[in-house]
PDB file of C-alpha atoms in Angstrom:
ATOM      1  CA  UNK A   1      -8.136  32.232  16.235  1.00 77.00           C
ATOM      2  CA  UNK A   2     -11.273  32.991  18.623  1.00 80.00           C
ATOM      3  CA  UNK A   3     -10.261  35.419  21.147  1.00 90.00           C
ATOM      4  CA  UNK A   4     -12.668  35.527  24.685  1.00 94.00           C
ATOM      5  CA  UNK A   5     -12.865  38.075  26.971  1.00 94.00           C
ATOM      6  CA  UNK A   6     -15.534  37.960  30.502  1.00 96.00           C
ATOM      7  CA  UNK A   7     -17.360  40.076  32.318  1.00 95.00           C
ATOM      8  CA  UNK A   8     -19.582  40.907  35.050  1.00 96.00           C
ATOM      9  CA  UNK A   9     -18.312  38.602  37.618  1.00 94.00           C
ATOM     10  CA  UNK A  10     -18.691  40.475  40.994  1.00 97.00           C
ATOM     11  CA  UNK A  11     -20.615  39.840  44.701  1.00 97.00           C
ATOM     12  CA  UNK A  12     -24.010  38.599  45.252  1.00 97.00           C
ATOM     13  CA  UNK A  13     -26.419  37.649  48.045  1.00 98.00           C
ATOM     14  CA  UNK A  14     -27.836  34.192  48.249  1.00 98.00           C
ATOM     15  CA  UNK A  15     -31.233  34.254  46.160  1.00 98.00           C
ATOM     16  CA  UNK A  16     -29.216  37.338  44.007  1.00 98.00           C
ATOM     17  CA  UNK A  17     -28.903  37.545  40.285  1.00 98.00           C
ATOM     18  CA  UNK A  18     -25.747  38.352  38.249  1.00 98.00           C
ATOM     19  CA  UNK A  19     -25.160  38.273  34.064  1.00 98.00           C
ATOM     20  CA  UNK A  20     -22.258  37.536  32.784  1.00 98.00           C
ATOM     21  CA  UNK A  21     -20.716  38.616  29.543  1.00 98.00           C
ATOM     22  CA  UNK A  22     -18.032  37.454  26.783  1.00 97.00           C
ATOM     23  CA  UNK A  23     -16.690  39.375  23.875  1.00 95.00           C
ATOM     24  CA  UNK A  24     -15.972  37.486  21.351  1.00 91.00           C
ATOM     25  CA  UNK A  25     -13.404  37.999  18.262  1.00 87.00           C
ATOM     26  CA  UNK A  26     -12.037  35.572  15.783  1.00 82.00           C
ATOM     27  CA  UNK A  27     -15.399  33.647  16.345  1.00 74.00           C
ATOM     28  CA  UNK A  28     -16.014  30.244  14.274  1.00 74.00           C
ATOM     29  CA  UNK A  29     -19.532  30.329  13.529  1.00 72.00           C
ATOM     30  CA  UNK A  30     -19.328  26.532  13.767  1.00 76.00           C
ATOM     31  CA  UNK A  31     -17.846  26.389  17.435  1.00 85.00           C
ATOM     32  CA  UNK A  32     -20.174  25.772  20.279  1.00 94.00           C
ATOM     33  CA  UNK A  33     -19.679  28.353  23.065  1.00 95.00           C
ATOM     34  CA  UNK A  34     -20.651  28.313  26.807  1.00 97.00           C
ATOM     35  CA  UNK A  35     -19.762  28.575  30.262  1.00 98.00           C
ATOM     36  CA  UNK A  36     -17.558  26.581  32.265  1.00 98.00           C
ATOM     37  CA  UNK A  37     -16.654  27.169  35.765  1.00 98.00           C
ATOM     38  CA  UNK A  38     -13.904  26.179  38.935  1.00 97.00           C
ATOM     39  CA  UNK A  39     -14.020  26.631  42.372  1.00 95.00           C
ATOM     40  CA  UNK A  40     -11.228  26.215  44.870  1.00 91.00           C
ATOM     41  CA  UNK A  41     -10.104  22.449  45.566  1.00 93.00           C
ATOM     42  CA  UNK A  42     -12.825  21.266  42.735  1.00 95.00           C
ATOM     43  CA  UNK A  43     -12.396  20.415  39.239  1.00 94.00           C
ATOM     44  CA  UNK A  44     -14.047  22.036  36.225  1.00 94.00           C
ATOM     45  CA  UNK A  45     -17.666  21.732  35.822  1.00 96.00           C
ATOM     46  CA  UNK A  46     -19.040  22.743  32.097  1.00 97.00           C
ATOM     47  CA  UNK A  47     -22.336  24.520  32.927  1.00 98.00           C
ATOM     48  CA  UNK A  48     -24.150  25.448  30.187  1.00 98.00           C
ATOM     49  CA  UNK A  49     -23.619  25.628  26.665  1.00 98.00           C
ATOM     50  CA  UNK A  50     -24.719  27.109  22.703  1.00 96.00           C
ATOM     51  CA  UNK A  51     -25.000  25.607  19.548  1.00 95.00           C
ATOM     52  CA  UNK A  52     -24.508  27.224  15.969  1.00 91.00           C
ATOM     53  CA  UNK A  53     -27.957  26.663  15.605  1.00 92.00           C
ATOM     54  CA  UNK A  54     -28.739  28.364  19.352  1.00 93.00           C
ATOM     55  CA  UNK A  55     -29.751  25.290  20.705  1.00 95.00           C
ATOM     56  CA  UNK A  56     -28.528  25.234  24.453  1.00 97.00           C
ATOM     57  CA  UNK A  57     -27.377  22.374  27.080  1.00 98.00           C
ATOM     58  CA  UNK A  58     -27.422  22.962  30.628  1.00 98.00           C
ATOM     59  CA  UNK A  59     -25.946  20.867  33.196  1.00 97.00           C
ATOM     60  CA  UNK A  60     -28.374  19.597  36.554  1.00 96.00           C
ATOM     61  CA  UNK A  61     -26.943  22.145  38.866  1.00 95.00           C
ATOM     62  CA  UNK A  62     -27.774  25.287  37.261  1.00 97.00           C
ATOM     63  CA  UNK A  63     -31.159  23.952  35.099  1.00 97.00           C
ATOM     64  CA  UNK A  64     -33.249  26.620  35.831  1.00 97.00           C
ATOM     65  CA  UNK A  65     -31.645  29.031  37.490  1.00 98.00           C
ATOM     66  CA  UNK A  66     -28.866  29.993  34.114  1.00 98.00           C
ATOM     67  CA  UNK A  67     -29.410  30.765  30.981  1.00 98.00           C
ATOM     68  CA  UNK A  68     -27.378  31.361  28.028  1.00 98.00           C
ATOM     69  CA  UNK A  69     -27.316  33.190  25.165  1.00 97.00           C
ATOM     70  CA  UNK A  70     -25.721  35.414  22.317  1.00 94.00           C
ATOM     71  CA  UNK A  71     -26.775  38.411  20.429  1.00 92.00           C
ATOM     72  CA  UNK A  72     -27.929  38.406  16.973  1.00 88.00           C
ATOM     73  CA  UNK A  73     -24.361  38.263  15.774  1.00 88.00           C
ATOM     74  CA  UNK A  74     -22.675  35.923  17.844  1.00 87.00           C
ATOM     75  CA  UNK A  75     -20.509  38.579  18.964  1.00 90.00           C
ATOM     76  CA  UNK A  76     -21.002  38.590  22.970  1.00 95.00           C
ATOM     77  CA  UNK A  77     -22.257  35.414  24.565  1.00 96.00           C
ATOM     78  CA  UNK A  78     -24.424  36.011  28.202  1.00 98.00           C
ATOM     79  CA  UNK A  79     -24.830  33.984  31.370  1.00 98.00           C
ATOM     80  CA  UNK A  80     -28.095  34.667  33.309  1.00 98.00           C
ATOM     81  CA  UNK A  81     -27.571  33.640  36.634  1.00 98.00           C
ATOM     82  CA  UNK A  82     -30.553  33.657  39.258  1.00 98.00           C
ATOM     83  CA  UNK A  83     -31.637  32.368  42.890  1.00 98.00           C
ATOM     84  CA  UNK A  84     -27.628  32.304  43.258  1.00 98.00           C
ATOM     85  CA  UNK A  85     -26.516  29.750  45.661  1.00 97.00           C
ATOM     86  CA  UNK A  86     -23.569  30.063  47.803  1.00 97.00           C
ATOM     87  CA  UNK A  87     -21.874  26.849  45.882  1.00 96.00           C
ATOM     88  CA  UNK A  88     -22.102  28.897  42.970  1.00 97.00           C
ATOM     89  CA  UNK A  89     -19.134  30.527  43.737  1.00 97.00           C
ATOM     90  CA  UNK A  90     -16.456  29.881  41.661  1.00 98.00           C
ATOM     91  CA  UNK A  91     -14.094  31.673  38.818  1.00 98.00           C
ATOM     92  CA  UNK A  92     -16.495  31.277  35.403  1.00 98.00           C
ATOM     93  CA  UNK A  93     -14.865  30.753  32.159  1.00 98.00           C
ATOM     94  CA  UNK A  94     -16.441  31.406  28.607  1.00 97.00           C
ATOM     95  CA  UNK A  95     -15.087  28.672  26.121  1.00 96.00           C
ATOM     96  CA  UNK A  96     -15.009  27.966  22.123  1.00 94.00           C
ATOM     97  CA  UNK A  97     -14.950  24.192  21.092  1.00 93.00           C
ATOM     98  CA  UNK A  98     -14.805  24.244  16.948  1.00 88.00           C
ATOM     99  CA  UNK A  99     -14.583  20.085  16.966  1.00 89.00           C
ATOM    100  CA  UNK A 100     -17.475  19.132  19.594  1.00 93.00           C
ATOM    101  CA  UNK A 101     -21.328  19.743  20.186  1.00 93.00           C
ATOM    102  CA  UNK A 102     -22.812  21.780  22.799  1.00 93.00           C
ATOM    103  CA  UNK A 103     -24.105  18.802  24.765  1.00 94.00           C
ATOM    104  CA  UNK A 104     -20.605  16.281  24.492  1.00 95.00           C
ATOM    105  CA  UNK A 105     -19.023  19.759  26.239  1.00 95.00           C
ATOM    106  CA  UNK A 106     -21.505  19.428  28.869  1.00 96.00           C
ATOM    107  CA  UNK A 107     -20.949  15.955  29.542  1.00 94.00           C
ATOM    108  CA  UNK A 108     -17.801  14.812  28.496  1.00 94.00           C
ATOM    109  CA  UNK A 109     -15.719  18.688  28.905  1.00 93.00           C
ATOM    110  CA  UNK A 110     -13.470  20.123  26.299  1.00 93.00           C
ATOM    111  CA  UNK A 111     -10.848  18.953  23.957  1.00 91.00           C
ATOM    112  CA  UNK A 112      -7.690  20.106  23.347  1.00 90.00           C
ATOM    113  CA  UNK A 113      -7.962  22.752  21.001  1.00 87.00           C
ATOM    114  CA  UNK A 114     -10.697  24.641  22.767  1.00 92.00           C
ATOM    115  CA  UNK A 115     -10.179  28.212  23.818  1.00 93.00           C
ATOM    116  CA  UNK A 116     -10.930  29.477  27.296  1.00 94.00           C
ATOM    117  CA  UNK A 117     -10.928  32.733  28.397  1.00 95.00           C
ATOM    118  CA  UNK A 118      -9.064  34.413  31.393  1.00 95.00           C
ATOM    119  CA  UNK A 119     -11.939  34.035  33.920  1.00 96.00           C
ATOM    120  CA  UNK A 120     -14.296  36.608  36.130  1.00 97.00           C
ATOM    121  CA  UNK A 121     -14.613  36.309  39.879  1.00 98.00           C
ATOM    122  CA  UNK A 122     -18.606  35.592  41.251  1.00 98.00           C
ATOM    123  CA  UNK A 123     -18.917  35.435  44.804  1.00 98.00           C
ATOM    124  CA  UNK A 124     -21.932  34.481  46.370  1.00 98.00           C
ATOM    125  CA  UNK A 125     -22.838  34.828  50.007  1.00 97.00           C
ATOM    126  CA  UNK A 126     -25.366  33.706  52.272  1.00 94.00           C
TER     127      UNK A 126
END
């Protein structure tokens, strides 16, 4: 079972940068991994996401500006954030899907067997 733990959530200014980090355990090397996130009175919003084979998926809002990635042995899995917005706060999730590519995450969200972790706090003002 694929165990996720964030960090690195925290305050930013507007135009800021913040990384984010997950510890992984349990990891599926066939699972695609990446970063979901929710803000008050808004649904989920899959942002960005990894492959087995490292190739990544962003969504619209945060092309550009994020960037994912993992160390050499899939252990911890990163979010670069940069030129922070204030919408961009929100409580960001890392997340393991076994059963579904990078890029169906990104469009379509999880299924049911995915694991999420608890969450980290980013707060970005203007």
């Amino acid at each position: 079972q694929v165990h996720l733990g964030e960090s690195g959530g925290g305050s930013a200014q507007a135009g800021g940068s913040l990384t984010l980090s997950c510890g992984t355990s349990g990891y599926n090397n066939r699972a695609c991994m990446g970063w979901f996130r929710q803000a008050p009175g808004k649904q989920r919003e899959g942002l960005a996401s990894i492959d087995s084979d490292r190739s990544a998926t962003y969504a619209d809002s945060v092309q550009g500006r994020f960037t994912i990635s993992q160390d050499k042995d899939k252990k911890t899995l990163y979010l670069q954030m940069t030129s922070l917005k204030p919408e961009d706060t929100a409580t960001y999730y890392c997340v393991a899907d076994g059963a579904r590519s990078g890029a169906y995450v990104i469009e379509y969200g999880l299924g049911p067997l995915a694991t999420w972790g608890t969450g980290t706090q980013v707060t970005v003002s203007s």
